Coordinates of C-alpha atoms (C1' of nucleotides) in Angstrom, one line a residue:
Chain A
M6 CA -56.9 3.1 7.7
K7 CA -57.7 4.7 10.9
L8 CA -55.8 7.4 12.6
K9 CA -55.7 7.4 16.4
I10 CA -53.9 10.4 18.2
Y11 CA -53.6 10.4 21.8
N12 CA -55.3 13.5 23.0
S13 CA -54.4 15.5 26.0
K14 CA -57.8 16.4 26.7
S15 CA -58.6 12.7 27.9
R16 CA -55.1 11.8 28.3
S17 CA -55.9 9.0 25.5
K18 CA -55.5 7.6 22.4
E19 CA -58.4 8.6 20.8
N20 CA -59.8 7.5 17.0
F21 CA -59.4 10.8 15.0
N22 CA -63.1 11.8 13.6
P23 CA -62.4 14.9 12.0
I24 CA -65.8 17.5 12.7
N25 CA -66.2 17.9 9.1
K26 CA -64.7 15.6 6.6
N27 CA -64.2 17.0 3.8
E28 CA -62.5 20.2 5.4
I29 CA -59.8 18.8 8.1
K30 CA -58.5 22.0 10.2
M31 CA -55.2 21.9 12.2
Y32 CA -53.6 24.9 14.4
V33 CA -49.7 24.7 15.6
C34 CA -48.4 27.5 17.3
G35 CA -45.5 28.4 15.7
P36 CA -42.7 30.6 17.3
T37 CA -41.8 34.2 18.3
V38 CA -39.4 35.5 16.4
Y39 CA -37.0 36.7 18.3
D40 CA -34.4 34.5 17.7
R41 CA -32.6 31.7 15.6
A42 CA -34.7 28.6 15.9
H43 CA -33.0 25.9 18.0
I44 CA -33.8 22.6 17.5
G45 CA -36.3 23.2 20.3
N46 CA -38.2 24.8 17.7
A47 CA -37.8 22.5 15.0
R48 CA -39.1 19.2 17.0
P49 CA -42.9 20.5 16.8
V50 CA -41.9 21.6 13.6
I51 CA -41.2 18.6 12.0
V52 CA -43.6 16.5 14.6
F53 CA -46.2 18.3 12.8
D54 CA -45.3 18.3 9.5
L55 CA -45.4 14.8 9.8
L56 CA -49.1 14.6 10.4
Y57 CA -49.4 16.9 8.0
R58 CA -47.9 14.9 5.4
L59 CA -50.4 11.8 7.0
L60 CA -53.8 13.9 7.4
R61 CA -52.8 15.0 3.4
L62 CA -52.5 11.2 2.4
I63 CA -55.6 9.7 4.6
Y64 CA -57.8 12.8 3.5
N65 CA -57.8 14.8 0.3
D66 CA -54.8 17.0 -0.1
K67 CA -56.7 20.0 -0.8
S68 CA -59.4 19.5 2.6
I69 CA -56.9 19.8 5.1
T70 CA -56.3 23.0 6.5
Y71 CA -52.8 23.7 8.9
V72 CA -52.2 26.8 10.4
R73 CA -49.2 28.1 12.2
N74 CA -48.9 31.1 13.5
I75 CA -45.6 33.7 13.8
T76 CA -45.9 35.3 17.1
D77 CA -43.9 39.3 16.0
V78 CA -44.9 41.0 19.2
D79 CA -43.8 40.3 22.8
D80 CA -41.2 41.3 25.3
K81 CA -38.5 39.5 24.4
I82 CA -38.6 40.9 20.4
I83 CA -39.4 44.9 22.5
T84 CA -36.4 44.1 24.3
R85 CA -34.0 43.1 21.8
S86 CA -35.0 46.1 19.8
I87 CA -34.5 48.3 22.5
N88 CA -30.8 46.7 23.0
E89 CA -30.2 46.7 19.7
N90 CA -31.3 50.1 18.3
K91 CA -33.6 48.1 15.3
P92 CA -37.1 48.8 14.6
V93 CA -39.1 45.6 16.0
N94 CA -40.0 44.9 12.0
D95 CA -36.5 44.3 11.5
I96 CA -35.7 42.1 14.0
T97 CA -39.0 40.3 12.9
S98 CA -38.9 40.6 9.1
E99 CA -35.0 39.0 9.8
T100 CA -36.3 36.7 12.1
I101 CA -39.1 35.3 10.1
R102 CA -36.9 34.3 7.1
W103 CA -34.3 32.6 9.4
F104 CA -36.8 30.4 10.1
N105 CA -38.4 29.8 6.6
E106 CA -34.6 28.7 5.4
D107 CA -34.6 26.7 8.2
N108 CA -37.8 24.8 7.3
D109 CA -36.6 24.6 3.8
Y110 CA -33.2 23.2 5.0
L111 CA -35.4 20.9 6.6
N112 CA -37.6 20.2 3.8
V113 CA -41.1 21.3 5.8
L114 CA -43.7 21.3 4.2
K115 CA -45.4 24.8 4.1
P116 CA -48.8 25.4 6.1
T117 CA -51.6 27.0 4.2
H118 CA -51.5 29.7 6.6
E119 CA -48.6 31.4 8.4
P120 CA -50.2 34.2 10.2
K121 CA -48.7 37.1 12.0
A122 CA -49.9 38.2 15.1
T123 CA -49.6 41.7 14.6
Q124 CA -52.3 41.3 11.7
Y125 CA -54.9 40.6 13.4
I126 CA -54.8 43.3 15.9
S127 CA -58.3 44.3 15.4
Q128 CA -59.7 41.0 15.9
M129 CA -57.7 40.6 19.1
I130 CA -59.4 44.2 20.5
S131 CA -62.8 42.9 19.0
M132 CA -62.7 39.6 20.8
I133 CA -61.1 41.4 24.3
D134 CA -64.1 44.0 23.7
K135 CA -66.8 40.7 24.0
L136 CA -65.3 39.6 26.4
V137 CA -65.6 42.8 28.6
S138 CA -69.1 43.2 27.8
K139 CA -69.5 39.7 28.5
N140 CA -67.9 40.0 31.8
N141 CA -65.4 37.7 31.5
A142 CA -63.1 40.4 31.2
Y143 CA -62.4 43.5 33.3
V144 CA -60.1 46.5 33.2
L145 CA -58.1 47.9 35.4
N146 CA -57.4 51.9 36.0
D147 CA -54.4 52.3 33.5
G148 CA -55.9 50.4 31.3
E149 CA -54.8 46.7 31.2
V150 CA -57.5 43.8 30.3
L151 CA -57.5 41.1 32.3
F152 CA -59.3 37.7 31.9
S153 CA -61.1 36.3 34.8
V154 CA -60.9 32.6 35.1
N155 CA -63.6 32.7 38.0
S156 CA -66.2 33.4 35.4
F157 CA -65.5 30.3 33.5
D158 CA -66.2 27.4 35.1
N159 CA -64.1 25.0 33.0
Y160 CA -61.0 26.8 33.9
G161 CA -58.5 24.4 34.1
S162 CA -60.1 21.4 33.1
L163 CA -57.9 21.4 29.8
S164 CA -54.5 20.5 32.0
R165 CA -56.3 19.1 35.2
Q166 CA -54.9 22.0 37.1
N167 CA -57.3 22.8 40.5
L168 CA -57.4 26.3 40.7
K169 CA -56.8 26.0 44.7
S170 CA -54.1 23.7 45.5
M171 CA -51.7 25.3 42.8
N172 CA -48.7 27.0 44.7
V173 CA -49.6 30.8 43.0
G174 CA -47.5 32.8 44.0
N175 CA -44.5 31.1 45.3
R176 CA -42.4 32.0 42.8
V177 CA -44.0 34.6 41.4
E178 CA -45.0 37.4 43.6
I179 CA -49.2 37.9 43.6
D180 CA -50.6 41.0 41.6
K181 CA -52.9 42.2 44.2
R182 CA -55.0 44.2 41.6
K183 CA -55.9 41.0 39.9
K184 CA -59.3 39.5 41.3
N185 CA -57.6 35.9 41.1
P186 CA -53.9 35.4 40.7
L187 CA -54.2 33.0 37.1
D188 CA -55.9 36.0 35.8
F189 CA -53.9 36.6 32.6
V190 CA -53.6 39.7 30.6
L191 CA -55.3 40.0 27.3
W192 CA -54.1 43.8 26.4
K193 CA -51.5 45.7 28.1
P194 CA -50.9 49.4 28.5
A195 CA -47.7 50.3 26.0
D196 CA -45.3 53.8 26.3
K197 CA -46.0 55.7 22.9
N198 CA -42.5 54.7 22.4
N199 CA -43.2 51.6 21.9
I200 CA -44.5 49.4 19.2
G201 CA -48.3 49.0 20.1
W202 CA -52.1 50.1 18.7
N203 CA -54.8 52.5 19.5
S204 CA -57.6 50.4 21.0
P205 CA -60.8 51.0 23.2
W206 CA -58.4 51.0 26.6
G207 CA -55.9 53.1 25.3
Y208 CA -52.7 52.7 23.1
G209 CA -51.1 49.3 24.4
R210 CA -50.5 45.9 22.7
P211 CA -52.1 42.5 23.1
G212 CA -51.2 39.8 25.3
W213 CA -49.5 36.7 24.4
H214 CA -53.1 34.3 24.4
I215 CA -55.4 36.3 23.2
E216 CA -53.7 36.0 19.9
C217 CA -54.0 32.5 19.0
S218 CA -57.5 32.7 20.1
A219 CA -58.0 35.9 17.6
M220 CA -56.2 34.0 14.7
C221 CA -57.7 30.4 14.8
K222 CA -60.9 31.9 14.8
E223 CA -60.3 34.6 11.8
L224 CA -59.1 31.0 10.0
L225 CA -60.3 28.2 10.9
G226 CA -63.7 29.2 12.6
G227 CA -64.8 28.4 16.2
S228 CA -64.2 25.3 16.5
F229 CA -61.6 22.8 15.0
D230 CA -59.8 19.3 14.7
I231 CA -56.5 19.8 15.9
H232 CA -54.3 21.9 18.3
G233 CA -50.8 21.4 18.6
G234 CA -47.7 22.6 20.4
G235 CA -44.9 21.7 23.2
I236 CA -45.8 20.2 25.8
D237 CA -45.0 23.3 27.8
L238 CA -47.8 25.1 26.4
L239 CA -50.6 23.1 27.6
F240 CA -50.2 24.9 30.8
P241 CA -51.1 28.3 30.8
H242 CA -51.0 28.7 27.1
H243 CA -53.5 26.4 25.8
E244 CA -55.7 26.6 29.0
N245 CA -56.1 30.5 29.1
E246 CA -56.2 30.4 24.9
L247 CA -59.3 27.7 24.9
A248 CA -61.3 29.9 28.2
Q249 CA -61.1 32.9 26.3
S250 CA -62.4 31.4 23.3
I251 CA -65.0 29.6 24.7
C252 CA -66.0 32.8 26.5
A253 CA -65.7 34.8 22.7
N254 CA -67.1 32.6 20.9
D255 CA -69.9 31.2 23.0
T256 CA -69.2 27.9 21.8
K257 CA -68.5 24.8 24.1
L258 CA -65.7 23.5 21.7
L259 CA -62.2 25.0 20.8
A260 CA -60.1 21.9 19.1
N261 CA -61.6 18.0 19.1
F262 CA -58.0 17.0 19.6
W263 CA -54.5 18.8 21.8
V264 CA -51.3 17.1 20.5
H265 CA -48.3 18.0 22.8
N266 CA -44.8 16.8 21.5
G267 CA -42.1 16.2 24.4
F268 CA -39.2 18.2 24.9
V269 CA -35.7 18.5 23.8
N270 CA -32.5 17.5 26.0
I271 CA -28.8 17.7 25.1
E272 CA -27.1 15.0 26.3
G273 CA -29.0 14.2 29.2
Q274 CA -29.4 18.0 30.0
K275 CA -32.0 20.4 29.8
M276 CA -31.1 22.5 26.8
S277 CA -30.7 26.2 27.7
K278 CA -28.5 28.6 26.9
S279 CA -26.8 29.0 30.3
L280 CA -25.7 26.1 30.0
G281 CA -24.2 27.0 26.9
N282 CA -25.9 23.9 25.4
Y283 CA -28.4 25.9 23.2
L284 CA -28.3 24.2 19.5
T285 CA -29.9 25.9 16.3
V286 CA -30.7 24.7 13.6
E287 CA -28.3 27.3 12.0
D288 CA -25.6 25.7 14.6
L289 CA -26.4 22.3 12.8
R290 CA -25.9 23.7 9.8
K291 CA -22.4 25.5 9.9
K292 CA -21.7 21.8 11.5
D293 CA -22.6 20.3 8.0
I294 CA -25.0 18.3 9.6
Y295 CA -28.1 18.1 7.4
G296 CA -31.5 18.6 7.5
A297 CA -33.0 15.1 6.4
V298 CA -30.1 14.3 9.8
I299 CA -32.4 16.0 11.6
R300 CA -35.4 15.0 10.8
F301 CA -34.3 11.6 11.4
V302 CA -33.0 12.0 15.3
L303 CA -35.8 14.3 15.8
L304 CA -37.9 11.4 14.7
S305 CA -36.1 8.9 15.9
T306 CA -37.9 9.5 19.3
H307 CA -41.6 8.9 19.9
Y308 CA -43.3 12.8 19.6
R309 CA -44.3 12.1 23.3
Q310 CA -41.4 11.2 24.9
P311 CA -38.6 13.7 25.9
L312 CA -36.1 13.7 23.1
D313 CA -32.2 13.0 23.9
W314 CA -29.6 15.1 21.7
T315 CA -26.6 13.6 21.2
N316 CA -23.4 13.5 18.6
R317 CA -23.8 9.8 19.1
K318 CA -27.3 9.9 17.7
V319 CA -26.4 12.2 15.2
S320 CA -23.2 10.2 13.9
E321 CA -25.6 6.7 14.0
A322 CA -28.3 9.1 11.9
Q323 CA -25.5 10.3 9.2
N324 CA -24.3 6.6 8.7
I325 CA -27.3 5.2 8.0
L326 CA -28.4 8.1 6.1
T327 CA -25.7 8.4 4.1
K328 CA -26.7 4.2 3.2
W329 CA -30.7 5.2 2.3
L330 CA -30.1 8.4 0.4
S331 CA -27.6 7.1 -1.6
L332 CA -30.1 4.6 -3.1
F333 CA -32.0 7.1 -4.7
D334 CA -28.9 7.5 -7.7
K335 CA -28.8 3.7 -7.4
K336 CA -32.3 2.3 -7.9
D337 CA -34.5 3.7 -10.3
V338 CA -38.2 2.9 -9.4
P339 CA -41.3 5.8 -10.1
I340 CA -41.6 8.0 -7.9
H341 CA -45.2 8.4 -6.8
G342 CA -44.8 9.6 -3.0
K343 CA -46.8 7.0 -0.6
P344 CA -45.5 5.2 2.2
T345 CA -45.9 1.7 2.6
K346 CA -48.7 0.0 4.0
K347 CA -47.1 -1.1 7.5
I348 CA -45.5 2.5 7.1
L349 CA -48.8 3.6 7.2
E350 CA -50.1 1.8 10.3
A351 CA -46.8 2.6 12.4
L352 CA -47.6 6.6 11.5
C353 CA -51.9 5.7 12.3
D354 CA -50.6 4.8 15.4
D355 CA -50.1 8.0 17.4
L356 CA -47.1 8.6 14.9
N357 CA -44.8 5.7 16.0
S358 CA -42.4 7.3 13.6
P359 CA -39.3 4.9 15.8
L360 CA -41.5 2.2 14.3
V361 CA -41.7 3.9 11.4
L362 CA -38.0 3.5 11.0
T363 CA -37.5 0.2 12.1
E364 CA -39.9 -0.4 8.8
M365 CA -37.6 1.0 6.6
H366 CA -34.3 -1.0 7.9
N367 CA -37.4 -3.8 7.1
L368 CA -37.9 -2.7 4.1
L369 CA -34.1 -3.2 2.8
K370 CA -33.8 -6.6 4.1
I371 CA -36.8 -7.9 2.0
E372 CA -35.5 -5.7 -1.2
D373 CA -38.7 -3.8 -1.6
F374 CA -36.6 -0.7 -2.8
D375 CA -40.3 1.1 -4.6
G376 CA -41.8 0.7 -1.7
F377 CA -38.6 1.8 0.2
I378 CA -37.9 5.2 -1.6
N379 CA -41.4 6.1 -1.8
S380 CA -41.7 6.0 1.8
M381 CA -38.2 8.0 2.1
V382 CA -40.1 10.3 -0.2
F383 CA -43.2 10.7 2.1
L384 CA -41.7 11.0 5.0
G385 CA -39.4 14.2 3.8
F386 CA -35.9 12.0 3.6
T387 CA -36.0 13.3 -0.5
S388 CA -33.6 16.1 -1.1
N389 CA -29.9 14.4 -1.6
E390 CA -28.4 16.6 0.6
L391 CA -25.2 14.3 1.2
N392 CA -24.2 13.7 -2.2
K393 CA -25.3 17.4 -3.0
K394 CA -22.8 18.7 -0.4
S395 CA -19.7 16.7 -1.1
N396 CA -20.1 17.6 -4.8
K397 CA -20.0 21.2 -3.7
K398 CA -17.2 21.0 -1.4
N399 CA -15.0 19.8 -4.3
K400 CA -16.2 21.9 -6.8
F401 CA -13.1 24.0 -6.8
D402 CA -11.2 20.7 -8.9
E403 CA -13.7 18.3 -8.6
N404 CA -12.0 16.5 -11.7
N405 CA -8.3 16.9 -9.9
I406 CA -9.8 15.6 -6.9
H407 CA -11.2 12.7 -8.9
E408 CA -7.9 12.2 -11.0
L409 CA -6.1 11.8 -7.8
I410 CA -8.0 9.4 -6.4
N411 CA -8.6 7.8 -9.4
D412 CA -4.5 7.6 -9.5
L413 CA -3.9 6.4 -6.5
I414 CA -6.5 3.5 -6.3
L415 CA -4.8 2.3 -9.5
A416 CA -0.9 3.4 -7.4
R417 CA -2.5 0.8 -4.6
Q418 CA -3.6 -2.1 -7.5
T419 CA -0.3 -2.3 -9.0
A420 CA 1.1 -2.5 -5.5
R421 CA -1.1 -5.4 -4.4
D422 CA -0.4 -6.9 -8.1
N423 CA 3.4 -7.0 -7.0
K424 CA 2.3 -8.1 -3.5
D425 CA 4.0 -4.9 -2.2
Y426 CA 1.0 -4.7 0.9
R427 CA 3.0 -2.2 2.9
K428 CA 2.5 0.4 -0.1
S429 CA -1.2 -0.7 -1.0
D430 CA -1.9 -0.4 3.0
E431 CA -0.5 2.8 3.0
I432 CA -2.4 4.5 0.4
R433 CA -5.8 3.3 1.8
N434 CA -5.1 5.0 4.9
R435 CA -4.2 8.1 3.3
L436 CA -7.8 7.4 1.1
E437 CA -9.7 6.8 4.5
K438 CA -8.3 9.1 6.7
A439 CA -9.7 11.8 3.6
G440 CA -12.8 10.4 3.8
V441 CA -12.7 8.0 0.8
S442 CA -14.0 4.3 1.1
I443 CA -13.0 1.8 -0.6
N444 CA -14.8 -1.3 -1.7
D445 CA -12.8 -4.6 -3.5
L446 CA -15.2 -5.8 -5.3
G447 CA -13.4 -8.7 -7.1
E448 CA -11.2 -7.2 -9.4
N449 CA -12.4 -3.8 -9.6
T450 CA -11.7 -1.5 -6.5
K451 CA -14.7 0.9 -6.4
W452 CA -14.4 4.7 -4.0
T453 CA -17.1 6.5 -2.3
L454 CA -17.2 9.4 -0.5
K455 CA -18.4 9.7 3.0
P456 CA -19.8 12.7 4.6
F457 CA -17.0 14.3 5.7
F458 CA -15.3 14.0 2.9
N459 CA -11.5 16.2 3.1
P460 CA -9.6 16.1 -0.6
K461 CA -6.8 18.6 1.4
K462 CA -5.7 15.3 3.5
L463 CA -5.6 13.6 0.6
L464 CA -2.6 15.4 -0.6
E465 CA -1.1 14.9 2.7
E466 CA 2.2 12.8 3.1
N467 CA 1.8 10.4 5.6
Chain B
rG25 C1' -47.4 21.8 47.8
rG26 C1' -50.7 20.9 43.3
rC27 C1' -50.8 18.3 38.2
rG28 C1' -48.1 15.3 34.7
rU29 C1' -44.6 11.4 32.7
rG30 C1' -41.3 8.0 32.2
rU31 C1' -37.4 3.7 34.1
rU32 C1' -36.7 -1.7 29.0
rG33 C1' -29.9 -5.8 27.1
rG34 C1' -23.2 -2.1 26.2
rC35 C1' -26.4 2.2 24.3
rA36 C1' -30.7 3.9 21.4
rG37 C1' -35.5 2.8 20.8
rA38 C1' -40.8 0.6 20.3
rG39 C1' -44.2 -3.2 22.0
rU40 C1' -46.7 -6.5 24.1
rG41 C1' -51.2 -10.6 29.4
rG42 C1' -47.7 -16.4 27.4
rU43 C1' -43.5 -16.6 21.1
rG44 C1' -39.2 -12.2 17.3
rA45 C1' -38.6 -5.5 18.0
rU46 C1' -35.5 -2.9 15.6
rG47 C1' -30.9 -0.1 14.8
rC48 C1' -25.4 0.9 16.5
rA49 C1' -22.0 -1.9 19.4
rG50 C1' -20.1 -7.1 20.7
rC51 C1' -19.2 -12.3 19.4
rG52 C1' -18.7 -16.2 15.4
rG53 C1' -18.7 -17.4 10.8
rA54 C1' -18.6 -15.9 4.8
rU55 C1' -15.3 -13.1 1.4
rU56 C1' -10.8 -10.5 2.0
rG57 C1' -3.4 -10.4 0.5
rC58 C1' -5.0 -7.8 5.3
rA59 C1' -9.0 -4.5 5.9
rA60 C1' -13.5 -1.8 4.4
rA61 C1' -17.7 -2.5 2.6
rU62 C1' -21.6 -6.6 1.9
rC63 C1' -24.0 -11.2 3.6
rC64 C1' -25.1 -15.1 7.1
rG65 C1' -25.6 -16.1 12.4
rU66 C1' -25.6 -14.9 17.7
rU67 C1' -25.3 -13.0 23.0
rA68 C1' -28.6 -9.8 25.9
rA69 C1' -33.3 -6.5 28.7
rC70 C1' -37.7 -5.2 30.8
rA71 C1' -36.4 -0.4 38.3
rC72 C1' -38.4 -2.9 43.0
rG73 C1' -42.4 -4.7 46.6
rU74 C1' -47.5 -6.7 46.6
rG75 C1' -52.0 -7.8 44.3
rU76 C1' -54.8 -9.9 40.7
rU77 C1' -54.0 -13.9 36.9
rC78 C1' -53.0 -20.6 34.9
rG79 C1' -49.4 -17.4 33.3
rA80 C1' -47.0 -9.7 34.1
rU81 C1' -41.7 -6.6 31.0
rU82 C1' -47.5 -5.8 29.8
rC83 C1' -52.8 -5.0 34.5
rA84 C1' -53.9 -2.3 39.8
rC85 C1' -52.0 -0.6 44.3
rG86 C1' -47.2 1.0 46.7
rU87 C1' -42.4 2.3 46.7
rA88 C1' -37.4 4.5 44.8
rC89 C1' -35.3 7.0 41.5
rA90 C1' -35.5 11.0 37.0
rC91 C1' -38.1 14.4 34.5
rG92 C1' -41.5 18.3 32.7
rC93 C1' -45.2 22.4 33.7
rC94 C1' -47.6 25.5 38.1
rU95 C1' -42.7 32.3 35.3
rC96 C1' -41.2 33.8 29.4
rC97 C1' -40.3 29.2 27.0
rA98 C1' -41.4 24.4 21.5

RNA sequence: GGCGUGUUGGCAGAGUGGUGAUGCAGCGGAUUGCAAAUCCGUUAACACGUGUUCGAUUCACGUACACGCCUCCA
């Protein structure tokens, strides 16, 4: 199966050909750990998890190296550290723990490496040193080191920015010390009381972009296959990363494929803290919106399109997944975790996940339960959280609840036998309000619990 | 101002130079005491204009509108 991926570099879908067939390498920009991950952070995590699963299937499991970094030194972290009077390390380690919990909740596979920026300071320093010695960077009096974009001919080629016509200085005041307003920080001096490291240019800390260059060099080498992240990173982050890596590594190529996912909106609006429409994975978890549902919603729009997160989509996903996940209990098929051919085809066409979901519907229509369940497993919709959750909720007196439901069903049946339909409908309403759905199948009545089953409502008289 | 993306039926959302997306909702039917669930069937769309073509929702150009990046950001 030929994998095609849209390459931001060429602005077109290309056949994916690994640099080395026996060793495929992917680097994805991970989170800055200063706060809970929001669904905008979750989108690339899910998208590149899917790509990772696909690569593992097409090539050999062990031949894929997937690196997703953690930015654990940054202005936002330091600001929080000062405001809350907490050590930087406390903030970052707690946030990393949250991030991991969220990813488990979303059933995301562990990357091969999850390097932290602070563990690669020496590599960053030697890279900056090399850039200075090659005149790709210059040092200011106060010890700030800047990359000189004029020193790299191809600067702007990835994001197709024309340096001269860019509206530099319109939104941010131009730093007069810079040779070119677009020159960016490699190393900046820091206050002795703040987090920092000693360097040839004095005590300080790295700029934002250099960490990725240092870590991908260290873990993947000078050139690798796929570099991913959110579309907002294309400029300036990836442009800068490319420039400094090419110059420091003396290579021509950093990444063969640049892959970017679109942004997340909430109910048609840009997600932002000031609008109060900022949704974290934790928020959703507290509202009993399960990981599989979040995964479903995030995959229901193609990764390059903007995704609109709406309550309507969430409840649609809940309804569909309630049915889909219940099949794990109903159908006993051998689990091998391989998707069907059509699903593989859809994925190989630039990760067409909406088409994948369509194919899932088709599999049910043609009653290919083996294909269906194993595709579910492959896509990461495995954990039967809906059932787990409803069991947990009723645990306090599960038997009593089941007994109560069975009593009510029996009472309803008796009423029906006596043709007392007013009474039987009353009982049915009560059950349905509580989240018990009734299925009359000939002589028998079966009941199932809906995702938001609330046992308390069973006890309420109408 | 520069760079880029998008506009598909009531909603969501793929895709295609000529024929079916799909899901939800709607409508009709089977089923039911009536429902729900399920099953069967079904309506309905390609922003606008010009061009290329035997044929354009699909290609090209233009217009309008929307959105993103150019500042930290996934």
